[in-house]
Amino acid sequence: MRTMQPMSPPNRSFALALAAAAALAACSSAPPARVRTVQIDRTTYGIAHITAPDYEGIGYGFAYAHAQDDLCLMADRLLTLRGERTRYLGAQGTAHISLNQLSNPRVDLFIRAHMDDAVLESAASAWSPDLQAAVRGYVAGYNRYLQNAVEAGTVPESCRGKPWLQPMTVGDVRRGVENTMILGSLGAFADAVLDADPPARQRGHASVDAPTPDGAAAELARDRFNSNPEGAAYGSNGWAFGRNATPDGHGVLLGNPHFPWSGPDRFWEVHLTIPGTLDVMGASGGMLPVVLIGFNRDVAWTHTVSTGQRFTLYELTLDPADPTVYLVDGQRRKMTARTVALPAGAEGSRPISKVFYDSEWGPIVAMPKAGLGWTASHAYALHDANTLNMRAGDTWMRMARAHDVGELRAAMGNQGLPWVNTIAADRQGNAMYADLSVVPDVSAAMLESCAPSPAAAALFDRAGLAVLDGSRSACAWSRDAAATQPGIIAARRMPVLVTPDWVQNSNDSYWLSNPDVPPATGISPLVGPVGTVQGLRTRSAIQEIRGRLAGSDGLAGDRMGPSELRSVIFRDRNFAGELVMDDLVAACKAADALLSRDAREGCRVLSAWDRTDDAGSAGAPLFREFWRKARGIPNVWRVPFDPGRPVATPSGLAMDRRATRDAVFQALAEAVALVRAAGFAPDVALGVPQSRVVHGHRVALHGGTEFEGVLNKLEAEGQQAIDAGGYRVDFGSSYLQVVTFDERGPLAQAILTYGQSGEPGSEHAYDQLPLFAAKHWQSLPFHPEDVEAQRIGQPLRLEY
């Protein structure tokens, strides 16, 4: 694929670069030049309200305001998208592609191998005129702010004077969209693409086949992005309640995405208004001037990462004489080899290059530990349904104008949403769960008829990785004429539930979106499993909802209104603790005289623990470290999974089995020693090690991990256990919104845990974290009079 040309060298005039970018943005389809004005208002916590007469103005004001808050983060994203990190930052640094943290050279090589500007431009030609105008304005607005900041000397310190601080182009936006689309597919396997090399030759023959696949490695491969029971960074809770479940008959929605707290994937709060055309508020991210999770006057929505697969792997049967030749229907096909080289860095470092291999089924990948190595007989290709999916921007633009969940569903009909479910509620009291994401059209029958070698075929049941036989053209994805894109499942064959009752999703499949409603039938296994063990967050969510609607959860009444919903999500129940602590306490009492000192101390602390992950919960860190160890003990559950009781099972600790009991007490003793070694007492309150300094003040944080089943999820990516620094939370609950409606429009309260700005010196960096810690919510100003009441400073008016 063609790669982007290197950026202008640092000694070129910044003004010339900016002028060139402006010329590129001003395409021939632009309307005649006329003076128009966009207004930017800021309200409490720096929330941006953009008002413009058209979509170009919306894009212009959006980018200008976002750059005010996050210029250096945005510029850093551009550096990644251009494949120029090594050139400007050196080979020693790292960056993320999806959840992969890779060295700068590997990031640059992957980007340069994948991004083809001519192909992306062709795909983006299908953008609606409104989206094209918004993107055109977005580029111009960013460049306007960049120029202003450079001239005024107000560029933040983290990127001030850097040669990589360059103007944006429309091509950058296309690359940004593509990078977001492949987060759950090719991007998640970037390192596997980079690791794919033909087998070494010995005595003229290719190397022997790979060993038997390792199940844990296969699961790790699957869990790079989603469907991860142990807590991938990208997850969410989404709940919607209809008129049968709410106090006044209006819909109520909870949005609780779990995303990184730093870097380019941070959310940013914004309100977009085109009088008479658009009025939408919520959170955005990426490089499109749209609201991703939010609400308008009549409907509110959120997204959760879906279990649907965005790709399939193909097992290629190789020519024994040449491992770069594969067979399809008995015919030899030569792989395409393409050398990608990085330009020399500023310090004159050695050139770096890599040969990438492609097939008609997609790029070649290699994951030997999962049994997917490139060997003498087989190679594996990844066919990605979201590559060149440029439809998402128009999807979100249409969703912003919907008047109810029916129109919202129709807005998603172009199948642009890449890897998320949608949960929504409207003013009329309808609730909706919909997985209308992009999934390859592969049926259960096709998985069987197109099974590859037995070891590769077993990866679907073992780890959720679908591998098809690439030696037969009949194993290409099915083509439904009703699908927006050839080879994906048509929207009419994806699971959707609209109900006056309630729906929920916490990153498990559509199966239990409402367990009282039979799931849709005839759904492809690639959309999600049915009848399997559910994640602890899913089980906790269903129990919380059922308890609330039964009036048995300790709150008043038996309806889920916004105040009840805000209370429930911050109850911080530790579902794993609720499942196992009764058995542990009983076993502690029975075996007290036989226990080690540390195990006895652990029993004392956890017997008094309140089974929550509240900041003041004494013993919560000890349970976390205990359960981190104990959950993997063989046969640890007393009651095994029962598909007829998926919310209640598995449960309990099998303490009547001696081997299990001994292992559990050993895990407890080790957890006590670990917490002590980190410098904390075994009964330390969670908010001591789980805290963050904000503007000179330490803020204690409530919330727990995925494996504990805490709905209000907080995680420390890559941290294996508590240490002397405590828990360094860096992802989890990010933008939280609870929305309902009255006769005037939406009533929304929200928290952006890490604040509007990613710049450490900004007043809006983590300024909402104390709000989160106190379990207080910010009322979002949607109506003009509310914006006026919360306004900070004077409006900024820009001509464009």
GROMACS .gro file of C-alpha atoms in nm, residues 81-271:
model
  191
   81LEU     CA    1  -0.112   0.839   1.231
   82ARG     CA    2   0.165   0.962   1.003
   83GLY     CA    3   0.406   0.688   1.111
   84GLU     CA    4   0.664   0.945   1.220
   85ARG     CA    5   0.718   0.872   1.588
   86THR     CA    6   1.064   0.724   1.535
   87ARG     CA    7   1.173   1.015   1.319
   88TYR     CA    8   1.087   1.278   1.577
   89LEU     CA    9   1.083   1.094   1.913
   90GLY     CA   10   1.344   0.824   1.860
   91ALA     CA   11   1.335   0.447   1.862
   92GLN     CA   12   1.326   0.409   2.241
   93GLY     CA   13   0.979   0.552   2.298
   94THR     CA   14   0.648   0.365   2.286
   95ALA     CA   15   0.289   0.427   2.182
   96HIS     CA   16  -0.037   0.238   2.156
   97ILE     CA   17  -0.200   0.070   1.860
   98SER     CA   18  -0.531  -0.048   2.004
   99LEU     CA   19  -0.428  -0.198   2.340
  100ASN     CA   20  -0.084  -0.293   2.217
  101GLN     CA   21   0.195  -0.081   2.361
  102LEU     CA   22   0.462  -0.103   2.095
  103SER     CA   23   0.796   0.061   2.035
  104ASN     CA   24   0.791   0.366   1.811
  105PRO     CA   25   0.951   0.180   1.517
  106ARG     CA   26   0.690  -0.096   1.535
  107VAL     CA   27   0.407   0.158   1.554
  108ASP     CA   28   0.545   0.345   1.254
  109LEU     CA   29   0.601   0.031   1.049
  110PHE     CA   30   0.249  -0.095   1.113
  111ILE     CA   31   0.091   0.242   1.029
  112ARG     CA   32   0.295   0.286   0.712
  113ALA     CA   33   0.217  -0.067   0.601
  114HIS     CA   34  -0.156  -0.037   0.660
  115MET     CA   35  -0.252   0.319   0.570
  116ASP     CA   36  -0.301   0.386   0.199
  117ASP     CA   37  -0.403   0.746   0.148
  118ALA     CA   38  -0.541   0.698  -0.203
  119VAL     CA   39  -0.759   0.406  -0.093
  120LEU     CA   40  -0.877   0.591   0.218
  121GLU     CA   41  -0.966   0.895   0.009
  122SER     CA   42  -1.169   0.678  -0.224
  123ALA     CA   43  -1.354   0.515   0.067
  124ALA     CA   44  -1.426   0.854   0.226
  125SER     CA   45  -1.577   0.983  -0.098
  126ALA     CA   46  -1.900   0.822   0.023
  127TRP     CA   47  -1.921   1.064   0.315
  128SER     CA   48  -2.237   1.272   0.314
  129PRO     CA   49  -2.202   1.642   0.224
  130ASP     CA   50  -2.267   1.729   0.590
  131LEU     CA   51  -1.985   1.505   0.711
  132GLN     CA   52  -1.747   1.633   0.445
  133ALA     CA   53  -1.825   1.988   0.552
  134ALA     CA   54  -1.775   1.904   0.920
  135VAL     CA   55  -1.437   1.742   0.848
  136ARG     CA   56  -1.331   2.035   0.632
  137GLY     CA   57  -1.419   2.269   0.919
  138TYR     CA   58  -1.247   2.044   1.173
  139VAL     CA   59  -0.916   2.060   0.988
  140ALA     CA   60  -0.941   2.438   0.946
  141GLY     CA   61  -1.039   2.490   1.311
  142TYR     CA   62  -0.746   2.288   1.443
  143ASN     CA   63  -0.503   2.469   1.217
  144ARG     CA   64  -0.648   2.806   1.318
  145TYR     CA   65  -0.593   2.734   1.685
  146LEU     CA   66  -0.245   2.592   1.621
  147GLN     CA   67  -0.145   2.906   1.434
  148ASN     CA   68  -0.290   3.128   1.706
  149ALA     CA   69  -0.112   2.936   1.982
  150VAL     CA   70   0.223   2.941   1.803
  151GLU     CA   71   0.199   3.313   1.731
  152ALA     CA   72   0.087   3.396   2.086
  153GLY     CA   73   0.342   3.167   2.251
  154THR     CA   74   0.071   2.972   2.435
  155VAL     CA   75   0.153   2.623   2.309
  156PRO     CA   76   0.163   2.391   2.614
  157GLU     CA   77   0.505   2.294   2.738
  158SER     CA   78   0.469   1.928   2.638
  159CYS     CA   79   0.480   2.013   2.267
  160ARG     CA   80   0.611   2.371   2.264
  161GLY     CA   81   0.869   2.426   1.990
  162LYS     CA   82   0.857   2.064   1.879
  163PRO     CA   83   0.927   2.009   1.508
  164TRP     CA   84   0.645   1.754   1.494
  165LEU     CA   85   0.383   2.015   1.586
  166GLN     CA   86   0.244   2.042   1.236
  167PRO     CA   87  -0.084   2.145   1.069
  168MET     CA   88  -0.354   1.887   1.007
  169THR     CA   89  -0.488   1.769   0.672
  170VAL     CA   90  -0.808   1.591   0.568
  171GLY     CA   91  -0.587   1.289   0.497
  172ASP     CA   92  -0.494   1.282   0.866
  173VAL     CA   93  -0.863   1.267   0.958
  174ARG     CA   94  -0.920   0.973   0.723
  175ARG     CA   95  -0.627   0.793   0.883
  176GLY     CA   96  -0.768   0.869   1.227
  177VAL     CA   97  -1.105   0.722   1.132
  178GLU     CA   98  -0.940   0.409   0.992
  179ASN     CA   99  -0.729   0.369   1.305
  180THR     CA  100  -1.043   0.382   1.521
  181MET     CA  101  -1.231   0.137   1.303
  182ILE     CA  102  -0.962  -0.133   1.330
  183LEU     CA  103  -0.916  -0.102   1.708
  184GLY     CA  104  -1.100  -0.431   1.762
  185SER     CA  105  -0.951  -0.619   1.470
  186LEU     CA  106  -0.632  -0.560   1.275
  187GLY     CA  107  -0.511  -0.291   1.515
  188ALA     CA  108  -0.548  -0.532   1.806
  189PHE     CA  109  -0.322  -0.773   1.616
  190ALA     CA  110  -0.062  -0.519   1.508
  191ASP     CA  111   0.219  -0.706   1.676
  192ALA     CA  112   0.111  -1.030   1.507
  193VAL     CA  113   0.131  -0.853   1.169
  194LEU     CA  114   0.476  -0.725   1.260
  195ASP     CA  115   0.590  -1.071   1.373
  196ALA     CA  116   0.493  -1.246   1.048
  197ASP     CA  117   0.805  -1.364   0.864
  198PRO     CA  118   0.851  -1.665   0.636
  199PRO     CA  119   0.998  -1.964   0.818
  200ALA     CA  120   1.375  -1.995   0.812
  201ARG     CA  121   1.508  -2.237   0.555
  202GLN     CA  122   1.727  -2.527   0.655
  203ARG     CA  123   1.895  -2.740   0.386
  204GLY     CA  124   1.663  -2.588   0.132
  205HIS     CA  125   1.345  -2.674   0.320
  206ALA     CA  126   1.117  -2.463   0.538
  207SER     CA  127   1.117  -2.513   0.912
  208VAL     CA  128   0.894  -2.767   1.083
  209ASP     CA  129   0.540  -2.696   1.198
  210ALA     CA  130   0.460  -2.510   1.520
  211PRO     CA  131   0.393  -2.693   1.846
  212THR     CA  132   0.048  -2.766   1.982
  213PRO     CA  133  -0.128  -2.437   2.062
  214ASP     CA  134  -0.119  -2.309   2.415
  215GLY     CA  135  -0.473  -2.239   2.535
  216ALA     CA  136  -0.376  -1.943   2.750
  217ALA     CA  137  -0.189  -1.785   2.461
  218ALA     CA  138  -0.489  -1.835   2.235
  219GLU     CA  139  -0.716  -1.669   2.488
  220LEU     CA  140  -0.470  -1.382   2.517
  221ALA     CA  141  -0.485  -1.341   2.140
  222ARG     CA  142  -0.863  -1.323   2.151
  223ASP     CA  143  -0.865  -1.086   2.445
  224ARG     CA  144  -0.648  -0.818   2.287
  225PHE     CA  145  -0.948  -0.588   2.258
  226ASN     CA  146  -1.277  -0.725   2.387
  227SER     CA  147  -1.456  -1.028   2.528
  228ASN     CA  148  -1.195  -1.031   2.803
  229PRO     CA  149  -1.327  -1.171   3.132
  230GLU     CA  150  -1.023  -1.040   3.315
  231GLY     CA  151  -1.054  -0.678   3.216
  232ALA     CA  152  -0.942  -0.532   2.887
  233ALA     CA  153  -0.928  -0.154   2.903
  234TYR     CA  154  -1.214  -0.110   2.657
  235GLY     CA  155  -1.544  -0.205   2.819
  236SER     CA  156  -1.861  -0.045   2.954
  237ASN     CA  157  -2.191  -0.074   3.136
  238GLY     CA  158  -2.502   0.043   2.951
  239TRP     CA  159  -2.851   0.027   3.105
  240ALA     CA  160  -3.180   0.161   2.968
  241PHE     CA  161  -3.520   0.164   3.137
  242GLY     CA  162  -3.856   0.204   2.969
  243ARG     CA  163  -4.192   0.332   3.091
  244ASN     CA  164  -4.275   0.011   3.283
  245ALA     CA  165  -3.965   0.053   3.499
  246THR     CA  166  -3.938   0.429   3.561
  247PRO     CA  167  -4.127   0.658   3.801
  248ASP     CA  168  -4.280   0.891   3.540
  249GLY     CA  169  -4.292   0.681   3.222
  250HIS     CA  170  -4.002   0.859   3.053
  251GLY     CA  171  -3.697   0.658   2.959
  252VAL     CA  172  -3.386   0.659   3.178
  253LEU     CA  173  -3.035   0.576   3.056
  254LEU     CA  174  -2.702   0.497   3.220
  255GLY     CA  175  -2.384   0.530   3.015
  256ASN     CA  176  -2.066   0.409   3.187
  257PRO     CA  177  -1.786   0.345   2.936
  258HIS     CA  178  -1.455   0.211   3.068
  259PHE     CA  179  -1.181   0.372   2.862
  260PRO     CA  180  -0.822   0.488   2.921
  261TRP     CA  181  -0.770   0.794   3.140
  262SER     CA  182  -0.478   0.925   2.936
  263GLY     CA  183  -0.368   0.938   2.574
  264PRO     CA  184  -0.564   0.999   2.255
  265ASP     CA  185  -0.865   0.783   2.349
  266ARG     CA  186  -0.979   1.015   2.630
  267PHE     CA  187  -1.337   1.138   2.608
  268TRP     CA  188  -1.413   1.510   2.580
  269GLU     CA  189  -1.747   1.674   2.670
  270VAL     CA  190  -1.916   1.887   2.409
  271HIS     CA  191  -2.253   2.034   2.309
   0.00000   0.00000   0.00000
